[in-house]
Amino acid sequence: MGHLAILTAPLPGHLNPVQVLASALVGRGWRISLVHLDAARRFITTPDIGFTPLPGGTEQVLEAYLATLVEPNGPTRLRRMIGATAAMTDRLLAEAPGVLDRIGATAILADAVEPAGPLIAARLKLPYAIAVTGLPLLGEADVPPPFVGWRYRPDALGRFRNRSGYAITDWLMRPVQRVIDARRREWNLPASCPRPRVQVAQCPRGLDFPRRRLPPEFHYGSPWRAAETEPLHLPHDGRPLVFCSLGTIQGARRELFVTMARACAAIGARAVIGHGGGLSPMEENALPGDPLVRAFWPQAAVLRQCAAAVLHGGFNSVLDALAAGVPIVALPIGFEQPATAARLAHIGAGRVLSPRGLSVGELALALEAVLRQPSYRQASRTIGAEIAVAGGAAAAAAAVNAALAAPA
């Protein structure tokens, strides 16, 4: 079919679903090469796709980048994170075109969060598709920016607020835009890149805020997940199980896990904690309330056995909980998490609390609400039913294949 180069953020939350989509494209005859820093190779878990490293960079470059994402809040930390993102985009712009030319790439699949992809496609005159691993990044005035926890408000005041939010976001992201603009001038490219052939999203339509208009190439979808290879049987002793996770980056927040475990015990539930490698064995053993604890669980399989979830609002975790019809208490920390949490509240599938200064009693009350009030579970099951028929990675791969295989 052709040789598809994938450009995405070097983070498990992006690489994991993109790999599943890539594997589905391999099944349609595409040769796949993920392209990034060699240190990102450790996140590649799918054997039927290739990985081609950029020529420069060391393990320390990736570790320094990841370190800026652990604490995303606060002006200094935010500037540091945006600066690191700009540097990573600049690295891709400097080195990826030569790599893609050398390996004979015939098309590009770019993650929506990595702005280097469309510009590289324009530079090399290659067709490209966009993979939307998180919330849609469409900039519509009726919908708040996908990084804030604002409620949906489609009136004049809401649109004014949203436009102001997008303007502030653009201002904050100036370091990234300067990198893009400098490379565009160097390559003598026009101010706007050609549009993607298709945009495929993990996001179900029912989870997003209502939109008046969508680009014609945009497709809502459902989670891109690999088939499970073995069954999981959690011990059940009559207590409801509550899955508790802060994702792969924020898992070192020991006190927050302590609060989760105590809140579960306070309402007669048992926590199932996945800390992503952020806790030591000693810290695991010290967690109260007799929780089940691992660094990583097969998340989708665990959630199907749980009655509720306490999550940081990371998009992949939220999708897996909704696919299982599980109501959520969201504790958004940063990035797109407040916006995802706002959508959960909008559809009635969960409650939202601030993780800052969170008390055991506050979390226990929210957990009891989502466990005892049927409306939360029903809202989750409604999205779960949409996810079940949306086709996942297979449907997204079909759309990408049709768009990129078509003549220009």
Tab-separated table of C-alpha atoms in Angstrom:
chain	number	residue	atom	x	y	z
A	1	MET	CA	0.000	0.000	0.000
A	2	GLY	CA	2.792	2.440	0.950
A	3	HIS	CA	5.170	3.453	3.717
A	4	LEU	CA	3.464	5.464	6.462
A	5	ALA	CA	5.606	7.511	8.850
A	6	ILE	CA	4.073	8.300	12.249
A	7	LEU	CA	4.953	11.493	14.129
A	8	THR	CA	3.570	11.765	17.654
A	9	ALA	CA	4.448	12.945	21.142
A	10	PRO	CA	6.947	10.585	22.853
A	11	LEU	CA	4.499	9.733	25.648
A	12	PRO	CA	2.772	6.432	26.427
A	13	GLY	CA	-0.645	8.113	26.460
A	14	HIS	CA	-0.156	8.978	22.788
A	15	LEU	CA	2.125	6.187	21.611
A	16	ASN	CA	-0.009	3.373	23.026
A	17	PRO	CA	-3.227	4.108	21.104
A	18	VAL	CA	-1.325	5.206	17.992
A	19	GLN	CA	0.473	1.861	17.942
A	20	VAL	CA	-2.857	0.025	17.945
A	21	LEU	CA	-4.051	2.178	15.046
A	22	ALA	CA	-0.744	1.544	13.270
A	23	SER	CA	-1.119	-2.217	13.724
A	24	ALA	CA	-4.584	-2.050	12.137
A	25	LEU	CA	-3.030	-0.191	9.198
A	26	VAL	CA	-0.368	-2.897	8.857
A	27	GLY	CA	-3.264	-5.308	8.438
A	28	ARG	CA	-4.359	-3.188	5.475
A	29	GLY	CA	-0.988	-3.494	3.766
A	30	TRP	CA	0.850	-0.418	5.031
A	31	ARG	CA	4.460	-0.483	6.114
A	32	ILE	CA	4.757	1.581	9.311
A	33	SER	CA	7.686	3.510	10.785
A	34	LEU	CA	7.289	5.426	14.032
A	35	VAL	CA	9.872	8.215	13.979
A	36	HIS	CA	11.217	9.904	17.094
A	37	LEU	CA	14.118	10.063	19.536
A	38	ASP	CA	15.796	6.689	19.933
A	39	ALA	CA	15.046	6.819	23.673
A	40	ALA	CA	11.309	6.644	22.880
A	41	ARG	CA	11.850	3.135	21.497
A	42	ARG	CA	11.225	1.747	24.982
A	43	PHE	CA	7.542	2.673	24.675
A	44	ILE	CA	7.060	0.603	21.512
A	45	THR	CA	5.249	-2.626	22.362
A	46	THR	CA	3.725	-3.639	19.033
A	47	PRO	CA	6.012	-6.029	17.118
A	48	ASP	CA	4.507	-5.560	13.657
A	49	ILE	CA	5.382	-1.876	13.337
A	50	GLY	CA	8.810	-0.382	12.794
A	51	PHE	CA	10.695	2.306	14.677
A	52	THR	CA	13.191	4.640	13.015
A	53	PRO	CA	15.157	6.940	15.334
A	54	LEU	CA	16.098	10.526	14.703
A	55	PRO	CA	19.866	10.784	14.256
A	56	GLY	CA	20.486	12.977	17.313
A	57	GLY	CA	19.440	12.890	20.959
A	58	THR	CA	20.176	10.829	24.040
A	59	GLU	CA	18.200	9.223	26.837
A	60	GLN	CA	18.780	12.409	28.857
A	61	VAL	CA	16.953	14.516	26.252
A	62	LEU	CA	13.769	12.474	26.628
A	63	GLU	CA	14.060	12.266	30.420
A	64	ALA	CA	14.434	16.053	30.659
A	65	TYR	CA	11.332	16.452	28.491
A	66	LEU	CA	9.298	14.004	30.587
A	67	ALA	CA	10.400	15.745	33.797
A	68	THR	CA	8.701	18.966	32.679
A	69	LEU	CA	5.356	17.154	32.467
A	70	VAL	CA	5.253	15.810	36.027
A	71	GLU	CA	4.157	19.147	37.535
A	72	PRO	CA	2.264	20.950	34.753
A	73	ASN	CA	0.725	23.703	36.922
A	74	GLY	CA	2.109	27.084	37.900
A	75	PRO	CA	3.561	29.832	35.659
A	76	THR	CA	7.205	28.734	35.905
A	77	ARG	CA	6.436	25.059	35.347
A	78	LEU	CA	4.064	25.876	32.490
A	79	ARG	CA	6.696	27.976	30.720
A	80	ARG	CA	9.235	25.193	31.183
A	81	MET	CA	6.827	22.614	29.764
A	82	ILE	CA	5.956	24.748	26.740
A	83	GLY	CA	9.643	25.433	26.148
A	84	ALA	CA	10.405	21.718	26.230
A	85	THR	CA	7.522	21.058	23.818
A	86	ALA	CA	8.861	23.719	21.431
A	87	ALA	CA	12.326	22.167	21.585
A	88	MET	CA	10.909	18.704	20.796
A	89	THR	CA	8.958	20.090	17.821
A	90	ASP	CA	12.088	21.886	16.615
A	91	ARG	CA	14.001	18.606	16.827
A	92	LEU	CA	11.434	16.847	14.672
A	93	LEU	CA	11.409	19.662	12.120
A	94	ALA	CA	15.197	19.626	11.904
A	95	GLU	CA	15.720	15.870	11.628
A	96	ALA	CA	12.514	14.078	10.608
A	97	PRO	CA	12.334	15.293	6.976
A	98	GLY	CA	15.703	13.732	6.216
A	99	VAL	CA	14.716	10.514	7.968
A	100	LEU	CA	11.405	10.287	6.101
A	101	ASP	CA	13.149	10.945	2.796
A	102	ARG	CA	15.760	8.275	3.538
A	103	ILE	CA	13.228	5.568	4.477
A	104	GLY	CA	11.015	6.345	1.481
A	105	ALA	CA	7.891	7.440	3.382
A	106	THR	CA	4.924	7.947	1.080
A	107	ALA	CA	2.478	9.410	3.638
A	108	ILE	CA	2.388	10.749	7.203
A	109	LEU	CA	0.138	10.061	10.181
A	110	ALA	CA	0.599	12.947	12.617
A	111	ASP	CA	-0.735	13.195	16.149
A	112	ALA	CA	-2.884	16.308	16.549
A	113	VAL	CA	-0.737	17.472	19.474
A	114	GLU	CA	2.478	17.514	17.387
A	115	PRO	CA	2.415	20.545	15.036
A	116	ALA	CA	5.550	19.397	13.198
A	117	GLY	CA	3.574	16.779	11.251
A	118	PRO	CA	1.578	18.989	8.830
A	119	LEU	CA	4.580	21.212	8.139
A	120	ILE	CA	6.834	18.244	7.377
A	121	ALA	CA	4.127	16.843	5.100
A	122	ALA	CA	4.035	20.175	3.236
A	123	ARG	CA	7.826	20.266	3.018
A	124	LEU	CA	7.988	16.752	1.528
A	125	LYS	CA	4.768	17.137	-0.502
A	126	LEU	CA	3.281	14.052	1.155
A	127	PRO	CA	-0.386	13.370	1.942
A	128	TYR	CA	-1.106	13.194	5.627
A	129	ALA	CA	-3.743	12.187	8.153
A	130	ILE	CA	-4.272	13.415	11.708
A	131	ALA	CA	-4.678	11.056	14.675
A	132	VAL	CA	-6.619	12.768	17.485
A	133	THR	CA	-5.639	10.779	20.556
A	134	GLY	CA	-7.240	13.231	23.015
A	135	LEU	CA	-10.001	15.807	22.833
A	136	PRO	CA	-10.634	17.354	19.399
A	137	LEU	CA	-8.443	20.410	18.732
A	138	LEU	CA	-10.791	22.308	16.436
A	139	GLY	CA	-10.886	25.846	17.854
A	140	GLU	CA	-14.654	26.318	17.613
A	141	ALA	CA	-15.958	29.372	19.512
A	142	ASP	CA	-18.951	27.455	20.927
A	143	VAL	CA	-16.606	25.011	22.680
A	144	PRO	CA	-14.071	25.961	25.381
A	145	PRO	CA	-10.368	25.315	24.681
A	146	PRO	CA	-9.519	21.661	25.342
A	147	PHE	CA	-7.210	22.511	28.265
A	148	VAL	CA	-9.645	24.256	30.640
A	149	GLY	CA	-12.402	22.968	32.870
A	150	TRP	CA	-15.045	25.451	31.733
A	151	ARG	CA	-18.666	24.396	31.436
A	152	TYR	CA	-20.362	24.338	28.061
A	153	ARG	CA	-22.075	27.680	27.411
A	154	PRO	CA	-23.083	28.277	23.762
A	155	ASP	CA	-24.453	31.819	24.249
A	156	ALA	CA	-22.777	35.131	23.363
A	157	LEU	CA	-21.017	35.399	26.719
A	158	GLY	CA	-19.772	31.830	26.468
A	159	ARG	CA	-18.440	32.402	22.952
A	160	PHE	CA	-16.683	35.583	24.088
A	161	ARG	CA	-15.109	33.692	26.987
A	162	ASN	CA	-14.040	30.855	24.688
A	163	ARG	CA	-12.507	33.169	22.090
A	164	SER	CA	-10.575	34.871	24.888
A	165	GLY	CA	-9.413	31.460	26.079
A	166	TYR	CA	-8.156	30.537	22.626
A	167	ALA	CA	-6.339	33.885	22.368
A	168	ILE	CA	-4.605	33.283	25.705
A	169	THR	CA	-3.717	29.749	24.639
A	170	ASP	CA	-2.167	31.082	21.426
A	171	TRP	CA	-0.195	33.615	23.453
A	172	LEU	CA	1.110	30.961	25.842
A	173	MET	CA	2.075	28.698	22.938
A	174	ARG	CA	4.134	31.391	21.207
A	175	PRO	CA	7.429	29.487	21.709
A	176	VAL	CA	6.020	26.579	19.684
A	177	GLN	CA	4.563	28.877	17.030
A	178	ARG	CA	7.888	30.713	16.658
A	179	VAL	CA	9.569	27.380	15.924
A	180	ILE	CA	6.915	26.568	13.308
A	181	ASP	CA	7.074	30.017	11.707
A	182	ALA	CA	10.877	30.030	11.524
A	183	ARG	CA	10.949	26.668	9.793
A	184	ARG	CA	8.127	27.676	7.426
A	185	ARG	CA	10.122	30.736	6.347
A	186	GLU	CA	13.268	28.665	5.930
A	187	TRP	CA	11.381	26.188	3.742
A	188	ASN	CA	9.568	28.960	1.851
A	189	LEU	CA	6.149	27.467	2.591
A	190	PRO	CA	2.850	29.391	2.648
A	191	ALA	CA	1.296	30.537	5.915
A	192	SER	CA	-1.261	27.715	5.928
A	193	CYS	CA	-0.481	24.060	5.306
A	194	PRO	CA	-2.643	21.860	3.064
A	195	ARG	CA	-5.481	20.297	5.026
A	196	PRO	CA	-5.186	16.686	6.176
A	197	ARG	CA	-6.887	14.048	4.081
A	198	VAL	CA	-8.687	12.827	7.222
A	199	GLN	CA	-8.764	13.353	10.984
A	200	VAL	CA	-9.624	10.264	13.039
A	201	ALA	CA	-10.391	10.622	16.747
A	202	GLN	CA	-10.624	8.266	19.690
A	203	CYS	CA	-13.266	10.581	21.137
A	204	PRO	CA	-16.896	9.394	20.934
A	205	ARG	CA	-19.292	12.082	19.744
A	206	GLY	CA	-21.344	11.697	22.927
A	207	LEU	CA	-18.413	12.631	25.163
A	208	ASP	CA	-17.593	15.872	23.377
A	209	PHE	CA	-19.456	19.143	23.855
A	210	PRO	CA	-22.011	19.835	21.080
A	211	ARG	CA	-20.471	21.495	18.019
A	212	ARG	CA	-22.204	23.526	15.311
A	213	ARG	CA	-19.712	22.667	12.613
A	214	LEU	CA	-17.018	20.085	12.020
A	215	PRO	CA	-14.355	19.915	9.305
A	216	PRO	CA	-15.606	17.547	6.600
A	217	GLU	CA	-12.593	15.286	7.093
A	218	PHE	CA	-13.146	14.857	10.870
A	219	HIS	CA	-14.394	11.514	12.247
A	220	TYR	CA	-15.430	10.849	15.839
A	221	GLY	CA	-14.645	7.300	16.973
A	222	SER	CA	-13.887	5.118	19.962
A	223	PRO	CA	-10.783	3.939	21.859
A	224	TRP	CA	-7.937	2.337	19.919
A	225	ARG	CA	-7.191	-0.726	22.017
A	226	ALA	CA	-5.456	-4.031	21.348
A	227	ALA	CA	-7.329	-7.266	21.921
A	228	GLU	CA	-6.771	-8.695	25.393
A	229	THR	CA	-4.563	-11.767	25.439
A	230	GLU	CA	-5.442	-13.301	28.807
A	231	PRO	CA	-8.313	-13.079	31.301
A	232	LEU	CA	-7.968	-11.195	34.557
A	233	HIS	CA	-9.700	-12.353	37.720
A	234	LEU	CA	-9.617	-9.933	40.646
A	235	PRO	CA	-10.383	-11.261	44.121
A	236	HIS	CA	-13.915	-10.375	45.224
A	237	ASP	CA	-14.885	-10.442	48.896
A	238	GLY	CA	-18.227	-8.657	48.648
A	239	ARG	CA	-16.796	-5.142	48.664
A	240	PRO	CA	-17.205	-3.067	45.492
A	241	LEU	CA	-13.940	-2.475	43.653
A	242	VAL	CA	-12.872	1.057	42.728
A	243	PHE	CA	-10.108	1.545	40.170
A	244	CYS	CA	-7.741	4.377	41.157
A	245	SER	CA	-5.164	5.743	38.712
A	246	LEU	CA	-3.206	8.915	37.966
A	247	GLY	CA	-1.838	7.699	34.652
A	248	THR	CA	1.756	7.067	33.640
A	249	ILE	CA	3.209	10.497	34.463
A	250	GLN	CA	1.527	11.574	37.730
A	251	GLY	CA	1.820	8.263	39.605
A	252	ALA	CA	4.322	9.452	42.219
A	253	ARG	CA	1.647	11.401	44.161
A	254	ARG	CA	1.685	9.086	47.165
A	255	GLU	CA	-0.538	11.240	49.385
A	256	LEU	CA	-3.263	11.316	46.756
A	257	PHE	CA	-3.216	7.519	46.537
A	258	VAL	CA	-3.425	7.377	50.352
A	259	THR	CA	-6.515	9.596	50.211
A	260	MET	CA	-8.071	7.374	47.520
A	261	ALA	CA	-7.415	4.189	49.502
A	262	ARG	CA	-8.832	5.680	52.709
A	263	ALA	CA	-11.917	7.043	50.978
A	264	CYS	CA	-12.637	3.637	49.444
A	265	ALA	CA	-12.252	1.956	52.829
A	266	ALA	CA	-14.499	4.582	54.447
A	267	ILE	CA	-17.444	3.601	52.219
A	268	GLY	CA	-16.814	-0.134	52.408
A	269	ALA	CA	-15.105	-0.425	49.021
A	270	ARG	CA	-11.694	-1.760	48.026
A	271	ALA	CA	-9.286	0.302	45.955
A	272	VAL	CA	-7.529	-1.204	42.935
A	273	ILE	CA	-4.541	1.106	42.511
A	274	GLY	CA	-2.359	1.459	39.417
A	275	HIS	CA	0.490	3.899	40.068
A	276	GLY	CA	2.439	3.631	36.807
A	277	GLY	CA	5.709	2.888	38.590
A	278	GLY	CA	5.532	6.047	40.703
A	279	LEU	CA	5.507	4.258	44.085
A	280	SER	CA	8.196	2.112	45.658
A	281	PRO	CA	7.379	-1.360	47.043
A	282	MET	CA	7.537	0.116	50.557
A	283	GLU	CA	5.053	2.843	49.611
A	284	GLU	CA	2.776	0.257	48.019
A	285	ASN	CA	2.727	-1.818	51.197
A	286	ALA	CA	2.025	1.237	53.376
A	287	LEU	CA	-1.190	2.189	51.560
A	288	PRO	CA	-4.193	1.872	53.899
A	289	GLY	CA	-7.440	-0.005	53.400
A	290	ASP	CA	-6.165	-3.322	51.994
A	291	PRO	CA	-5.956	-2.117	48.363
A	292	LEU	CA	-4.918	-4.211	45.384
A	293	VAL	CA	-1.822	-2.466	44.051
A	294	ARG	CA	0.315	-2.764	40.927
A	295	ALA	CA	2.377	-0.387	38.848
A	296	PHE	CA	0.331	-1.328	35.783
A	297	TRP	CA	-2.938	-3.197	35.379
A	298	PRO	CA	-4.604	-4.314	32.150
A	299	GLN	CA	-6.820	-1.279	32.512
A	300	ALA	CA	-9.808	-2.215	30.373
A	301	ALA	CA	-10.048	-5.662	31.979
A	302	VAL	CA	-9.811	-4.235	35.504
A	303	LEU	CA	-12.463	-1.596	34.884
A	304	ARG	CA	-14.994	-4.191	33.749
A	305	GLN	CA	-14.789	-5.660	37.264
A	306	CYS	CA	-15.054	-2.325	39.085
A	307	ALA	CA	-18.090	-0.402	40.303
A	308	ALA	CA	-16.484	3.059	39.992
A	309	ALA	CA	-13.189	4.756	39.180
A	310	VAL	CA	-11.166	7.609	40.644
A	311	LEU	CA	-9.073	9.036	37.825
A	312	HIS	CA	-6.923	12.052	37.036
A	313	GLY	CA	-9.010	12.676	33.943
A	314	GLY	CA	-6.428	11.383	31.473
A	315	PHE	CA	-8.216	10.765	28.214
A	316	ASN	CA	-7.310	7.101	27.723
A	317	SER	CA	-8.287	6.173	31.283
A	318	VAL	CA	-11.600	8.005	30.966
A	319	LEU	CA	-12.363	6.256	27.671
A	320	ASP	CA	-11.642	2.852	29.189
A	321	ALA	CA	-13.913	3.569	32.173
A	322	LEU	CA	-16.759	4.752	29.935
A	323	ALA	CA	-16.321	1.725	27.660
A	324	ALA	CA	-16.893	-0.413	30.757
A	325	GLY	CA	-19.927	1.670	31.795
A	326	VAL	CA	-18.157	2.749	34.991
A	327	PRO	CA	-18.954	6.113	36.649
A	328	ILE	CA	-15.991	8.328	37.512
A	329	VAL	CA	-14.769	10.718	40.152
A	330	ALA	CA	-12.294	12.916	38.281
A	331	LEU	CA	-9.359	14.657	39.982
A	332	PRO	CA	-7.870	16.671	37.092
A	333	ILE	CA	-4.261	17.748	37.532
A	334	GLY	CA	-3.297	19.431	34.251
A	335	PHE	CA	-3.081	19.210	30.442
A	336	GLU	CA	-6.430	18.202	28.912
A	337	GLN	CA	-7.660	16.649	32.176
A	338	PRO	CA	-9.825	19.583	33.413
A	339	ALA	CA	-11.519	19.773	29.991
A	340	THR	CA	-12.176	16.030	29.934
A	341	ALA	CA	-13.562	16.241	33.471
A	342	ALA	CA	-15.871	19.087	32.424
A	343	ARG	CA	-17.301	16.873	29.684
A	344	LEU	CA	-17.852	14.048	32.168
A	345	ALA	CA	-19.815	16.428	34.382
A	346	HIS	CA	-21.747	17.735	31.358
A	347	ILE	CA	-22.982	14.281	30.352
A	348	GLY	CA	-23.574	13.237	33.974
A	349	ALA	CA	-21.073	10.353	33.976
A	350	GLY	CA	-19.064	11.561	36.928
A	351	ARG	CA	-18.211	14.117	39.560
A	352	VAL	CA	-15.225	16.465	39.512
A	353	LEU	CA	-13.089	17.391	42.528
A	354	SER	CA	-9.863	19.335	42.842
A	355	PRO	CA	-6.924	17.150	43.897
A	356	ARG	CA	-5.428	20.084	45.815
A	357	GLY	CA	-6.126	19.690	49.506
A	358	LEU	CA	-8.556	16.866	48.817
A	359	SER	CA	-9.891	15.320	52.021
A	360	VAL	CA	-10.861	11.709	52.595
A	361	GLY	CA	-14.391	12.754	53.507
A	362	GLU	CA	-14.844	14.852	50.369
A	363	LEU	CA	-13.728	12.027	48.114
A	364	ALA	CA	-15.788	9.456	50.034
A	365	LEU	CA	-18.956	11.536	49.554
A	366	ALA	CA	-18.332	11.843	45.805
A	367	LEU	CA	-17.639	8.129	45.511
A	368	GLU	CA	-20.822	7.256	47.379
A	369	ALA	CA	-22.773	9.508	45.042
A	370	VAL	CA	-21.528	7.901	41.825
A	371	LEU	CA	-21.971	4.428	43.320
A	372	ARG	CA	-25.455	4.937	44.768
A	373	GLN	CA	-27.136	7.272	42.274
A	374	PRO	CA	-28.101	5.289	39.138
A	375	SER	CA	-27.904	8.308	36.822
A	376	TYR	CA	-24.096	8.318	36.858
A	377	ARG	CA	-23.820	4.691	35.809
A	378	GLN	CA	-26.560	5.105	33.205
A	379	ALA	CA	-24.728	8.066	31.638
A	380	SER	CA	-21.512	6.047	31.537
A	381	ARG	CA	-23.303	3.099	29.982
A	382	THR	CA	-24.811	5.338	27.312
A	383	ILE	CA	-21.320	6.355	26.147
A	384	GLY	CA	-20.184	2.755	26.575
A	385	ALA	CA	-22.889	1.643	24.170
A	386	GLU	CA	-21.712	4.227	21.623
A	387	ILE	CA	-18.133	3.021	22.024
A	388	ALA	CA	-19.177	-0.604	21.554
A	389	VAL	CA	-20.500	-0.008	18.031
A	390	ALA	CA	-18.050	2.682	16.819
A	391	GLY	CA	-15.408	0.294	15.484
A	392	GLY	CA	-12.308	1.398	17.409
A	393	ALA	CA	-8.950	1.194	15.649
A	394	ALA	CA	-10.340	-0.887	12.773
A	395	ALA	CA	-12.793	1.853	11.766
A	396	ALA	CA	-10.149	4.566	12.146
A	397	ALA	CA	-7.687	2.554	10.053
A	398	ALA	CA	-10.305	2.104	7.340
A	399	ALA	CA	-10.833	5.875	7.193
A	400	VAL	CA	-7.082	6.600	7.095
A	401	ASN	CA	-6.499	3.945	4.468
A	402	ALA	CA	-9.297	5.244	2.223
A	403	ALA	CA	-8.101	8.843	2.518
A	404	LEU	CA	-4.377	8.256	1.994
A	405	ALA	CA	-4.788	5.647	-0.742
A	406	ALA	CA	-7.053	7.935	-2.771
A	407	PRO	CA	-5.454	10.023	-5.524
A	408	ALA	CA	-4.796	13.670	-4.691
